[in-house]
JSON list of C-alpha atoms in Angstrom, two decimals:
[
{"chain": "D", "resi": 1, "resn": "MET", "atom": "CA", "xyz": [9.80, -16.05, 4.33]},
{"chain": "D", "resi": 2, "resn": "LYS", "atom": "CA", "xyz": [11.31, -12.54, 4.56]},
{"chain": "D", "resi": 3, "resn": "SER", "atom": "CA", "xyz": [9.69, -9.20, 5.21]},
{"chain": "D", "resi": 4, "resn": "ARG", "atom": "CA", "xyz": [11.17, -7.90, 1.96]},
{"chain": "D", "resi": 5, "resn": "GLU", "atom": "CA", "xyz": [8.29, -9.70, 0.24]},
{"chain": "D", "resi": 6, "resn": "LEU", "atom": "CA", "xyz": [6.09, -6.88, 1.55]},
{"chain": "D", "resi": 7, "resn": "HIS", "atom": "CA", "xyz": [8.36, -4.30, -0.01]},
{"chain": "D", "resi": 8, "resn": "ARG", "atom": "CA", "xyz": [8.30, -6.18, -3.32]},
{"chain": "D", "resi": 9, "resn": "LEU", "atom": "CA", "xyz": [4.52, -5.87, -3.40]},
{"chain": "D", "resi": 10, "resn": "ALA", "atom": "CA", "xyz": [4.76, -2.14, -2.76]},
{"chain": "D", "resi": 11, "resn": "GLU", "atom": "CA", "xyz": [7.40, -1.78, -5.47]},
{"chain": "D", "resi": 12, "resn": "GLN", "atom": "CA", "xyz": [5.21, -3.66, -7.93]},
{"chain": "D", "resi": 13, "resn": "CYS", "atom": "CA", "xyz": [2.35, -1.29, -7.17]},
{"chain": "D", "resi": 14, "resn": "GLY", "atom": "CA", "xyz": [4.68, 1.67, -7.65]},
{"chain": "D", "resi": 15, "resn": "ARG", "atom": "CA", "xyz": [5.88, 0.42, -11.02]},
{"chain": "D", "resi": 16, "resn": "ARG", "atom": "CA", "xyz": [2.31, -0.19, -12.10]},
{"chain": "D", "resi": 17, "resn": "GLN", "atom": "CA", "xyz": [1.37, 3.34, -11.04]},
{"chain": "D", "resi": 18, "resn": "GLN", "atom": "CA", "xyz": [4.20, 4.78, -13.12]},
{"chain": "D", "resi": 19, "resn": "PHE", "atom": "CA", "xyz": [3.27, 2.68, -16.15]},
{"chain": "D", "resi": 20, "resn": "LEU", "atom": "CA", "xyz": [-0.41, 3.64, -15.95]},
{"chain": "D", "resi": 21, "resn": "THR", "atom": "CA", "xyz": [0.49, 7.31, -15.54]},
{"chain": "D", "resi": 22, "resn": "THR", "atom": "CA", "xyz": [2.66, 7.19, -18.65]},
{"chain": "D", "resi": 23, "resn": "ARG", "atom": "CA", "xyz": [0.07, 5.33, -20.68]},
{"chain": "D", "resi": 24, "resn": "PHE", "atom": "CA", "xyz": [-3.13, 7.10, -19.64]},
{"chain": "D", "resi": 25, "resn": "ILE", "atom": "CA", "xyz": [-2.44, 10.45, -18.02]},
{"chain": "D", "resi": 26, "resn": "ARG", "atom": "CA", "xyz": [0.76, 11.90, -19.44]},
{"chain": "D", "resi": 27, "resn": "PRO", "atom": "CA", "xyz": [-0.62, 12.39, -22.99]},
{"chain": "D", "resi": 28, "resn": "PHE", "atom": "CA", "xyz": [-3.27, 14.74, -21.58]},
{"chain": "D", "resi": 29, "resn": "MET", "atom": "CA", "xyz": [-1.13, 16.79, -19.26]},
{"chain": "D", "resi": 30, "resn": "GLY", "atom": "CA", "xyz": [-1.44, 20.45, -20.11]},
{"chain": "D", "resi": 31, "resn": "ILE", "atom": "CA", "xyz": [-5.04, 20.41, -21.35]},
{"chain": "D", "resi": 32, "resn": "SER", "atom": "CA", "xyz": [-7.24, 23.19, -20.00]},
{"chain": "D", "resi": 33, "resn": "THR", "atom": "CA", "xyz": [-10.63, 21.49, -20.47]},
{"chain": "D", "resi": 34, "resn": "TRP", "atom": "CA", "xyz": [-11.65, 17.91, -19.85]},
{"chain": "D", "resi": 35, "resn": "THR", "atom": "CA", "xyz": [-12.41, 16.17, -23.14]},
{"chain": "D", "resi": 36, "resn": "PRO", "atom": "CA", "xyz": [-14.49, 12.97, -23.29]},
{"chain": "D", "resi": 37, "resn": "GLU", "atom": "CA", "xyz": [-11.36, 11.00, -24.15]},
{"chain": "D", "resi": 38, "resn": "ALA", "atom": "CA", "xyz": [-9.41, 12.51, -21.26]},
{"chain": "D", "resi": 39, "resn": "LEU", "atom": "CA", "xyz": [-12.22, 11.66, -18.86]},
{"chain": "D", "resi": 40, "resn": "ASP", "atom": "CA", "xyz": [-12.39, 8.08, -20.13]},
{"chain": "D", "resi": 41, "resn": "VAL", "atom": "CA", "xyz": [-8.67, 7.41, -19.76]},
{"chain": "D", "resi": 42, "resn": "SER", "atom": "CA", "xyz": [-8.59, 9.09, -16.34]},
{"chain": "D", "resi": 43, "resn": "ALA", "atom": "CA", "xyz": [-11.44, 6.87, -15.16]},
{"chain": "D", "resi": 44, "resn": "ALA", "atom": "CA", "xyz": [-9.59, 3.82, -16.49]},
{"chain": "D", "resi": 45, "resn": "TYR", "atom": "CA", "xyz": [-6.38, 4.95, -14.77]},
{"chain": "D", "resi": 46, "resn": "ILE", "atom": "CA", "xyz": [-8.13, 5.40, -11.43]},
{"chain": "D", "resi": 47, "resn": "GLY", "atom": "CA", "xyz": [-9.94, 2.05, -11.64]},
{"chain": "D", "resi": 48, "resn": "LEU", "atom": "CA", "xyz": [-6.85, 0.06, -12.65]},
{"chain": "D", "resi": 49, "resn": "LEU", "atom": "CA", "xyz": [-4.59, 1.66, -10.07]},
{"chain": "D", "resi": 50, "resn": "HIS", "atom": "CA", "xyz": [-7.17, 1.15, -7.33]},
{"chain": "D", "resi": 51, "resn": "ALA", "atom": "CA", "xyz": [-7.30, -2.56, -8.22]},
{"chain": "D", "resi": 52, "resn": "GLU", "atom": "CA", "xyz": [-3.50, -2.75, -8.08]},
{"chain": "D", "resi": 53, "resn": "ALA", "atom": "CA", "xyz": [-3.38, -1.11, -4.65]},
{"chain": "D", "resi": 54, "resn": "GLU", "atom": "CA", "xyz": [-6.16, -3.35, -3.35]},
{"chain": "D", "resi": 55, "resn": "HIS", "atom": "CA", "xyz": [-4.31, -6.46, -4.51]},
{"chain": "D", "resi": 56, "resn": "ALA", "atom": "CA", "xyz": [-1.04, -5.32, -2.93]},
{"chain": "D", "resi": 57, "resn": "LEU", "atom": "CA", "xyz": [-2.66, -4.60, 0.44]},
{"chain": "D", "resi": 58, "resn": "GLU", "atom": "CA", "xyz": [-4.52, -7.91, 0.51]},
{"chain": "D", "resi": 59, "resn": "GLU", "atom": "CA", "xyz": [-1.39, -9.87, -0.39]},
{"chain": "D", "resi": 60, "resn": "MET", "atom": "CA", "xyz": [0.58, -8.09, 2.33]},
{"chain": "D", "resi": 61, "resn": "VAL", "atom": "CA", "xyz": [-1.92, -9.17, 4.97]},
{"chain": "D", "resi": 62, "resn": "ARG", "atom": "CA", "xyz": [-1.95, -12.73, 3.62]},
{"chain": "D", "resi": 63, "resn": "LYS", "atom": "CA", "xyz": [1.84, -12.86, 3.91]},
{"chain": "D", "resi": 64, "resn": "VAL", "atom": "CA", "xyz": [1.79, -11.36, 7.42]},
{"chain": "D", "resi": 65, "resn": "LEU", "atom": "CA", "xyz": [-0.70, -14.01, 8.56]},
{"chain": "D", "resi": 66, "resn": "ARG", "atom": "CA", "xyz": [1.26, -16.80, 6.91]},
{"chain": "D", "resi": 67, "resn": "ASN", "atom": "CA", "xyz": [4.44, -15.60, 8.59]},
{"chain": "D", "resi": 68, "resn": "ALA", "atom": "CA", "xyz": [2.65, -15.29, 11.96]},
{"chain": "D", "resi": 69, "resn": "ARG", "atom": "CA", "xyz": [1.51, -18.89, 11.74]},
{"chain": "D", "resi": 70, "resn": "GLU", "atom": "CA", "xyz": [4.97, -20.13, 10.73]},
{"chain": "D", "resi": 71, "resn": "ARG", "atom": "CA", "xyz": [6.59, -18.27, 13.62]},
{"chain": "D", "resi": 72, "resn": "THR", "atom": "CA", "xyz": [4.04, -19.79, 16.00]},
{"chain": "D", "resi": 73, "resn": "VAL", "atom": "CA", "xyz": [4.89, -23.25, 14.70]},
{"chain": "D", "resi": 74, "resn": "ARG", "atom": "CA", "xyz": [8.64, -22.74, 15.00]},
{"chain": "D", "resi": 75, "resn": "TYR", "atom": "CA", "xyz": [9.20, -20.38, 17.90]},
{"chain": "D", "resi": 76, "resn": "GLN", "atom": "CA", "xyz": [6.46, -18.88, 20.05]},
{"chain": "D", "resi": 77, "resn": "CYS", "atom": "CA", "xyz": [2.91, -17.58, 19.90]},
{"chain": "D", "resi": 78, "resn": "SER", "atom": "CA", "xyz": [2.81, -14.70, 17.45]},
{"chain": "D", "resi": 79, "resn": "PRO", "atom": "CA", "xyz": [1.03, -11.58, 18.80]},
{"chain": "D", "resi": 80, "resn": "ILE", "atom": "CA", "xyz": [-0.42, -11.18, 15.30]},
{"chain": "D", "resi": 81, "resn": "LEU", "atom": "CA", "xyz": [-2.07, -14.59, 15.46]},
{"chain": "D", "resi": 82, "resn": "VAL", "atom": "CA", "xyz": [-3.26, -13.96, 19.02]},
{"chain": "D", "resi": 83, "resn": "ASN", "atom": "CA", "xyz": [-4.85, -10.68, 17.91]},
{"chain": "D", "resi": 84, "resn": "CYS", "atom": "CA", "xyz": [-6.57, -12.37, 14.99]},
{"chain": "D", "resi": 85, "resn": "VAL", "atom": "CA", "xyz": [-7.99, -15.13, 17.16]},
{"chain": "D", "resi": 86, "resn": "LEU", "atom": "CA", "xyz": [-9.27, -12.54, 19.64]},
{"chain": "D", "resi": 87, "resn": "TYR", "atom": "CA", "xyz": [-10.89, -10.62, 16.79]},
{"chain": "D", "resi": 88, "resn": "TYR", "atom": "CA", "xyz": [-12.44, -13.82, 15.45]},
{"chain": "D", "resi": 89, "resn": "LYS", "atom": "CA", "xyz": [-13.63, -14.76, 18.92]},
{"chain": "D", "resi": 90, "resn": "GLY", "atom": "CA", "xyz": [-15.15, -11.33, 19.51]},
{"chain": "D", "resi": 91, "resn": "ASP", "atom": "CA", "xyz": [-16.87, -11.17, 16.13]},
{"chain": "D", "resi": 92, "resn": "PHE", "atom": "CA", "xyz": [-18.17, -14.73, 16.41]},
{"chain": "D", "resi": 93, "resn": "GLU", "atom": "CA", "xyz": [-19.53, -14.27, 19.91]},
{"chain": "D", "resi": 94, "resn": "SER", "atom": "CA", "xyz": [-21.14, -10.93, 19.04]},
{"chain": "D", "resi": 95, "resn": "LYS", "atom": "CA", "xyz": [-23.21, -12.74, 16.42]},
{"chain": "D", "resi": 96, "resn": "MET", "atom": "CA", "xyz": [-23.77, -15.97, 18.37]},
{"chain": "D", "resi": 97, "resn": "PRO", "atom": "CA", "xyz": [-23.48, -15.00, 22.05]},
{"chain": "D", "resi": 98, "resn": "ASN", "atom": "CA", "xyz": [-24.82, -18.30, 23.33]},
{"chain": "D", "resi": 99, "resn": "LEU", "atom": "CA", "xyz": [-22.36, -20.47, 21.43]},
{"chain": "D", "resi": 100, "resn": "GLU", "atom": "CA", "xyz": [-18.78, -20.67, 22.70]},
{"chain": "D", "resi": 101, "resn": "LEU", "atom": "CA", "xyz": [-16.35, -22.55, 20.49]},
{"chain": "D", "resi": 102, "resn": "ILE", "atom": "CA", "xyz": [-13.25, -20.50, 21.19]},
{"chain": "D", "resi": 103, "resn": "PRO", "atom": "CA", "xyz": [-11.40, -20.77, 24.50]},
{"chain": "D", "resi": 104, "resn": "SER", "atom": "CA", "xyz": [-10.49, -17.77, 26.63]},
{"chain": "D", "resi": 105, "resn": "LYS", "atom": "CA", "xyz": [-7.32, -15.84, 25.83]},
{"chain": "D", "resi": 106, "resn": "LYS", "atom": "CA", "xyz": [-5.37, -17.30, 28.74]},
{"chain": "D", "resi": 107, "resn": "LEU", "atom": "CA", "xyz": [-5.70, -20.77, 27.19]},
{"chain": "D", "resi": 108, "resn": "PHE", "atom": "CA", "xyz": [-4.13, -19.89, 23.83]},
{"chain": "D", "resi": 109, "resn": "ALA", "atom": "CA", "xyz": [-2.11, -16.67, 24.19]},
{"chain": "D", "resi": 110, "resn": "SER", "atom": "CA", "xyz": [0.97, -18.56, 25.44]},
{"chain": "D", "resi": 111, "resn": "ASN", "atom": "CA", "xyz": [0.13, -22.08, 24.28]},
{"chain": "D", "resi": 112, "resn": "ARG", "atom": "CA", "xyz": [1.34, -22.63, 20.72]},
{"chain": "D", "resi": 113, "resn": "LYS", "atom": "CA", "xyz": [-0.51, -25.89, 20.29]},
{"chain": "D", "resi": 114, "resn": "GLU", "atom": "CA", "xyz": [-3.81, -24.41, 21.43]},
{"chain": "D", "resi": 115, "resn": "LEU", "atom": "CA", "xyz": [-3.36, -21.25, 19.37]},
{"chain": "D", "resi": 116, "resn": "LEU", "atom": "CA", "xyz": [-2.68, -23.30, 16.24]},
{"chain": "D", "resi": 117, "resn": "ARG", "atom": "CA", "xyz": [-5.66, -25.53, 17.00]},
{"chain": "D", "resi": 118, "resn": "VAL", "atom": "CA", "xyz": [-7.98, -22.52, 17.09]},
{"chain": "D", "resi": 119, "resn": "TRP", "atom": "CA", "xyz": [-6.41, -21.14, 13.92]},
{"chain": "D", "resi": 120, "resn": "ASP", "atom": "CA", "xyz": [-6.38, -24.37, 11.92]},
{"chain": "D", "resi": 121, "resn": "SER", "atom": "CA", "xyz": [-9.31, -26.37, 13.27]},
{"chain": "D", "resi": 122, "resn": "VAL", "atom": "CA", "xyz": [-11.77, -24.04, 14.96]},
{"chain": "D", "resi": 123, "resn": "GLY", "atom": "CA", "xyz": [-12.14, -21.73, 12.00]},
{"chain": "D", "resi": 124, "resn": "ALA", "atom": "CA", "xyz": [-10.03, -18.62, 12.63]},
{"chain": "D", "resi": 125, "resn": "GLY", "atom": "CA", "xyz": [-7.73, -19.25, 9.66]},
{"chain": "D", "resi": 126, "resn": "THR", "atom": "CA", "xyz": [-10.65, -19.86, 7.31]},
{"chain": "D", "resi": 127, "resn": "TYR", "atom": "CA", "xyz": [-12.41, -16.79, 8.67]},
{"chain": "D", "resi": 128, "resn": "PHE", "atom": "CA", "xyz": [-9.48, -14.56, 7.74]},
{"chain": "D", "resi": 129, "resn": "LYS", "atom": "CA", "xyz": [-9.02, -16.20, 4.37]},
{"chain": "D", "resi": 130, "resn": "ASN", "atom": "CA", "xyz": [-12.64, -15.38, 3.59]},
{"chain": "D", "resi": 131, "resn": "LEU", "atom": "CA", "xyz": [-12.30, -11.88, 5.03]},
{"chain": "D", "resi": 132, "resn": "ILE", "atom": "CA", "xyz": [-9.39, -11.10, 2.69]},
{"chain": "D", "resi": 133, "resn": "ASP", "atom": "CA", "xyz": [-10.95, -12.85, -0.30]},
{"chain": "D", "resi": 134, "resn": "GLY", "atom": "CA", "xyz": [-14.17, -10.91, 0.29]},
{"chain": "D", "resi": 135, "resn": "ASN", "atom": "CA", "xyz": [-12.45, -7.53, 0.48]},
{"chain": "D", "resi": 136, "resn": "HIS", "atom": "CA", "xyz": [-13.52, -5.31, -2.42]},
{"chain": "D", "resi": 137, "resn": "GLY", "atom": "CA", "xyz": [-11.80, -1.99, -2.00]},
{"chain": "D", "resi": 138, "resn": "ALA", "atom": "CA", "xyz": [-8.79, 0.01, -0.89]},
{"chain": "D", "resi": 139, "resn": "GLY", "atom": "CA", "xyz": [-10.65, 2.79, 0.88]},
{"chain": "D", "resi": 140, "resn": "ILE", "atom": "CA", "xyz": [-10.09, 3.57, 4.54]},
{"chain": "D", "resi": 141, "resn": "LYS", "atom": "CA", "xyz": [-12.87, 1.29, 5.81]},
{"chain": "D", "resi": 142, "resn": "TYR", "atom": "CA", "xyz": [-11.52, -1.60, 3.74]},
{"chain": "D", "resi": 143, "resn": "VAL", "atom": "CA", "xyz": [-7.96, -1.03, 4.94]},
{"chain": "D", "resi": 144, "resn": "GLU", "atom": "CA", "xyz": [-9.22, -0.91, 8.53]},
{"chain": "D", "resi": 145, "resn": "LYS", "atom": "CA", "xyz": [-10.96, -4.24, 7.93]},
{"chain": "D", "resi": 146, "resn": "LEU", "atom": "CA", "xyz": [-7.64, -5.74, 6.82]},
{"chain": "D", "resi": 147, "resn": "LEU", "atom": "CA", "xyz": [-5.27, -4.16, 9.34]},
{"chain": "D", "resi": 148, "resn": "HIS", "atom": "CA", "xyz": [-7.20, -3.62, 12.56]},
{"chain": "D", "resi": 149, "resn": "PRO", "atom": "CA", "xyz": [-7.58, -7.35, 13.39]},
{"chain": "D", "resi": 150, "resn": "ILE", "atom": "CA", "xyz": [-3.80, -7.83, 13.29]},
{"chain": "D", "resi": 151, "resn": "GLY", "atom": "CA", "xyz": [-3.26, -4.84, 15.59]},
{"chain": "D", "resi": 152, "resn": "VAL", "atom": "CA", "xyz": [-2.31, -2.07, 13.14]},
{"chain": "D", "resi": 153, "resn": "SER", "atom": "CA", "xyz": [-4.41, 1.02, 13.83]},
{"chain": "D", "resi": 154, "resn": "VAL", "atom": "CA", "xyz": [-5.46, 3.04, 10.78]},
{"chain": "D", "resi": 155, "resn": "THR", "atom": "CA", "xyz": [-7.80, 5.44, 12.59]},
{"chain": "D", "resi": 156, "resn": "PRO", "atom": "CA", "xyz": [-7.72, 5.31, 16.41]},
{"chain": "D", "resi": 157, "resn": "LYS", "atom": "CA", "xyz": [-11.44, 5.98, 16.79]},
{"chain": "D", "resi": 158, "resn": "ALA", "atom": "CA", "xyz": [-12.39, 2.99, 14.61]},
{"chain": "D", "resi": 159, "resn": "PHE", "atom": "CA", "xyz": [-9.73, 0.83, 16.28]},
{"chain": "D", "resi": 160, "resn": "LYS", "atom": "CA", "xyz": [-11.58, 1.09, 19.59]},
{"chain": "D", "resi": 161, "resn": "ARG", "atom": "CA", "xyz": [-14.15, -1.42, 18.32]},
{"chain": "D", "resi": 162, "resn": "VAL", "atom": "CA", "xyz": [-11.59, -4.18, 17.82]},
{"chain": "D", "resi": 163, "resn": "SER", "atom": "CA", "xyz": [-9.77, -3.28, 21.03]},
{"chain": "D", "resi": 164, "resn": "GLY", "atom": "CA", "xyz": [-13.08, -4.11, 22.71]},
{"chain": "D", "resi": 165, "resn": "TYR", "atom": "CA", "xyz": [-12.52, -7.66, 21.46]},
{"chain": "D", "resi": 166, "resn": "GLY", "atom": "CA", "xyz": [-9.12, -7.68, 23.17]},
{"chain": "D", "resi": 167, "resn": "VAL", "atom": "CA", "xyz": [-7.01, -6.90, 20.09]},
{"chain": "D", "resi": 168, "resn": "GLN", "atom": "CA", "xyz": [-3.81, -5.20, 21.22]},
{"chain": "D", "resi": 169, "resn": "GLU", "atom": "CA", "xyz": [-2.48, -2.28, 19.20]},
{"chain": "D", "resi": 170, "resn": "LEU", "atom": "CA", "xyz": [0.99, -3.04, 17.87]},
{"chain": "D", "resi": 171, "resn": "THR", "atom": "CA", "xyz": [1.46, 0.18, 15.92]},
{"chain": "D", "resi": 172, "resn": "GLN", "atom": "CA", "xyz": [-0.32, 2.93, 13.99]},
{"chain": "D", "resi": 173, "resn": "LEU", "atom": "CA", "xyz": [-0.10, 3.96, 10.36]},
{"chain": "D", "resi": 174, "resn": "PRO", "atom": "CA", "xyz": [1.31, 7.47, 9.92]},
{"chain": "D", "resi": 175, "resn": "PRO", "atom": "CA", "xyz": [-1.65, 9.93, 9.91]},
{"chain": "D", "resi": 176, "resn": "MET", "atom": "CA", "xyz": [-0.76, 11.40, 6.52]},
{"chain": "D", "resi": 177, "resn": "ALA", "atom": "CA", "xyz": [-0.98, 7.98, 4.89]},
{"chain": "D", "resi": 178, "resn": "SER", "atom": "CA", "xyz": [-4.76, 7.89, 5.28]},
{"chain": "D", "resi": 179, "resn": "THR", "atom": "CA", "xyz": [-5.08, 11.39, 3.83]},
{"chain": "D", "resi": 180, "resn": "ASP", "atom": "CA", "xyz": [-3.20, 10.33, 0.71]},
{"chain": "D", "resi": 181, "resn": "LEU", "atom": "CA", "xyz": [-5.54, 7.40, 0.21]},
{"chain": "D", "resi": 182, "resn": "TYR", "atom": "CA", "xyz": [-8.77, 9.27, 0.83]},
{"chain": "D", "resi": 183, "resn": "GLU", "atom": "CA", "xyz": [-8.19, 11.80, -1.95]},
{"chain": "D", "resi": 184, "resn": "PHE", "atom": "CA", "xyz": [-7.77, 9.06, -4.53]},
{"chain": "D", "resi": 185, "resn": "VAL", "atom": "CA", "xyz": [-10.57, 6.75, -3.41]},
{"chain": "D", "resi": 186, "resn": "HIS", "atom": "CA", "xyz": [-13.00, 9.66, -3.47]},
{"chain": "D", "resi": 187, "resn": "LEU", "atom": "CA", "xyz": [-12.49, 9.80, -7.24]},
{"chain": "D", "resi": 188, "resn": "ARG", "atom": "CA", "xyz": [-12.53, 6.03, -7.65]},
{"chain": "D", "resi": 189, "resn": "GLY", "atom": "CA", "xyz": [-16.20, 5.74, -6.69]},
{"chain": "D", "resi": 190, "resn": "ALA", "atom": "CA", "xyz": [-17.18, 8.34, -9.28]},
{"chain": "D", "resi": 191, "resn": "ALA", "atom": "CA", "xyz": [-14.89, 6.80, -11.91]},
{"chain": "D", "resi": 192, "resn": "VAL", "atom": "CA", "xyz": [-16.28, 3.27, -11.80]},
{"chain": "D", "resi": 193, "resn": "HIS", "atom": "CA", "xyz": [-19.74, 3.53, -10.28]},
{"chain": "D", "resi": 194, "resn": "THR", "atom": "CA", "xyz": [-21.32, 6.57, -11.91]},
{"chain": "D", "resi": 195, "resn": "SER", "atom": "CA", "xyz": [-21.88, 8.16, -15.31]},
{"chain": "D", "resi": 196, "resn": "THR", "atom": "CA", "xyz": [-19.32, 10.19, -17.22]},
{"chain": "D", "resi": 197, "resn": "ALA", "atom": "CA", "xyz": [-21.20, 13.37, -16.30]},
{"chain": "D", "resi": 198, "resn": "SER", "atom": "CA", "xyz": [-21.03, 12.49, -12.60]},
{"chain": "D", "resi": 199, "resn": "PHE", "atom": "CA", "xyz": [-17.34, 11.67, -12.88]},
{"chain": "D", "resi": 200, "resn": "LYS", "atom": "CA", "xyz": [-16.73, 15.03, -14.54]},
{"chain": "D", "resi": 201, "resn": "ASP", "atom": "CA", "xyz": [-18.53, 16.74, -11.67]},
{"chain": "D", "resi": 202, "resn": "ALA", "atom": "CA", "xyz": [-16.49, 14.79, -9.14]},
{"chain": "D", "resi": 203, "resn": "ILE", "atom": "CA", "xyz": [-13.20, 15.59, -10.80]},
{"chain": "D", "resi": 204, "resn": "GLY", "atom": "CA", "xyz": [-14.21, 19.26, -10.68]},
{"chain": "D", "resi": 205, "resn": "ASN", "atom": "CA", "xyz": [-11.36, 21.67, -11.28]},
{"chain": "D", "resi": 206, "resn": "ASP", "atom": "CA", "xyz": [-8.72, 18.98, -11.08]},
{"chain": "D", "resi": 207, "resn": "THR", "atom": "CA", "xyz": [-6.34, 18.56, -13.99]},
{"chain": "D", "resi": 208, "resn": "PRO", "atom": "CA", "xyz": [-4.65, 15.43, -15.33]},
{"chain": "D", "resi": 209, "resn": "GLU", "atom": "CA", "xyz": [-1.64, 16.53, -13.26]},
{"chain": "D", "resi": 210, "resn": "HIS", "atom": "CA", "xyz": [-3.81, 16.41, -10.14]},
{"chain": "D", "resi": 211, "resn": "VAL", "atom": "CA", "xyz": [-5.03, 12.93, -11.06]},
{"chain": "D", "resi": 212, "resn": "ALA", "atom": "CA", "xyz": [-1.42, 11.76, -11.52]},
{"chain": "D", "resi": 213, "resn": "ASN", "atom": "CA", "xyz": [-0.48, 13.26, -8.14]},
{"chain": "D", "resi": 214, "resn": "ARG", "atom": "CA", "xyz": [-3.34, 11.36, -6.51]},
{"chain": "D", "resi": 215, "resn": "GLY", "atom": "CA", "xyz": [-2.07, 8.20, -8.15]},
{"chain": "D", "resi": 216, "resn": "GLU", "atom": "CA", "xyz": [1.35, 8.82, -6.64]},
{"chain": "D", "resi": 217, "resn": "SER", "atom": "CA", "xyz": [-0.32, 9.27, -3.25]},
{"chain": "D", "resi": 218, "resn": "VAL", "atom": "CA", "xyz": [-1.80, 5.77, -3.52]},
{"chain": "D", "resi": 219, "resn": "SER", "atom": "CA", "xyz": [1.62, 4.34, -4.24]},
{"chain": "D", "resi": 220, "resn": "ARG", "atom": "CA", "xyz": [2.98, 6.21, -1.21]},
{"chain": "D", "resi": 221, "resn": "PHE", "atom": "CA", "xyz": [0.22, 4.77, 0.93]},
{"chain": "D", "resi": 222, "resn": "VAL", "atom": "CA", "xyz": [0.98, 1.20, -0.15]},
{"chain": "D", "resi": 223, "resn": "HIS", "atom": "CA", "xyz": [4.68, 1.76, 0.57]},
{"chain": "D", "resi": 224, "resn": "SER", "atom": "CA", "xyz": [3.79, 3.18, 3.99]},
{"chain": "D", "resi": 225, "resn": "VAL", "atom": "CA", "xyz": [1.75, 0.08, 4.83]},
{"chain": "D", "resi": 226, "resn": "ALA", "atom": "CA", "xyz": [4.60, -2.17, 3.67]},
{"chain": "D", "resi": 227, "resn": "ARG", "atom": "CA", "xyz": [7.13, -0.34, 5.88]},
{"chain": "D", "resi": 228, "resn": "THR", "atom": "CA", "xyz": [4.78, -0.41, 8.87]},
{"chain": "D", "resi": 229, "resn": "LEU", "atom": "CA", "xyz": [4.02, -4.12, 8.53]},
{"chain": "D", "resi": 230, "resn": "ALA", "atom": "CA", "xyz": [7.66, -5.04, 7.94]},
{"chain": "D", "resi": 231, "resn": "LYS", "atom": "CA", "xyz": [8.74, -3.17, 11.07]},
{"chain": "D", "resi": 232, "resn": "HIS", "atom": "CA", "xyz": [5.95, -3.95, 13.49]},
{"chain": "D", "resi": 233, "resn": "ALA", "atom": "CA", "xyz": [3.97, -6.95, 12.25]},
{"chain": "D", "resi": 234, "resn": "TRP", "atom": "CA", "xyz": [6.66, -9.26, 10.92]},
{"chain": "D", "resi": 235, "resn": "ARG", "atom": "CA", "xyz": [7.18, -11.01, 14.22]}
]
């Protein structure tokens, strides 16, 4: 398994963004007033692109975890897998403080057999499979839920909670990446969870060009995550 698989996912998202822009947004570029049709296609564009970005991010984390396990099997304990087990241990014990199923860090952080046992047999692997399967968004809080347990900080303030579990920070996303995502996801909620009138209010003085620019920002964010994971989490 190669880290270029992460870049392929980002490239797929980018191609999808370009296709959706051409199909939905470009025909309305230049309009001065939002028409009902323009609002409908913009809402569809935002919803479809959000789903594409969400899928890409989830698949990246799945591949990172799969690679971390394979490296633990073949070479040495992956810091990604150690972080995930610490997160699982911390979350589990915060909910069931009187039940200890997971050994202390010193027993698995350098012991491949013990680390794999916790991952495969004690429930950590299943926990993360369910966490990714149960993810339903690409907003900041959802991205934090995916990346913080493996040690990639999205927002330092929120990362402090997982560091309390013992998760070690491996790297941080570039600060501007989160800004790009926020602008788009703000519209996504109005596009798919509210009425047309509410969406029109949310889109405000934006133009189709602005919507397309926000779509490009989502693609940039996904590419930023892919580069970060390939450089710092593919080990």
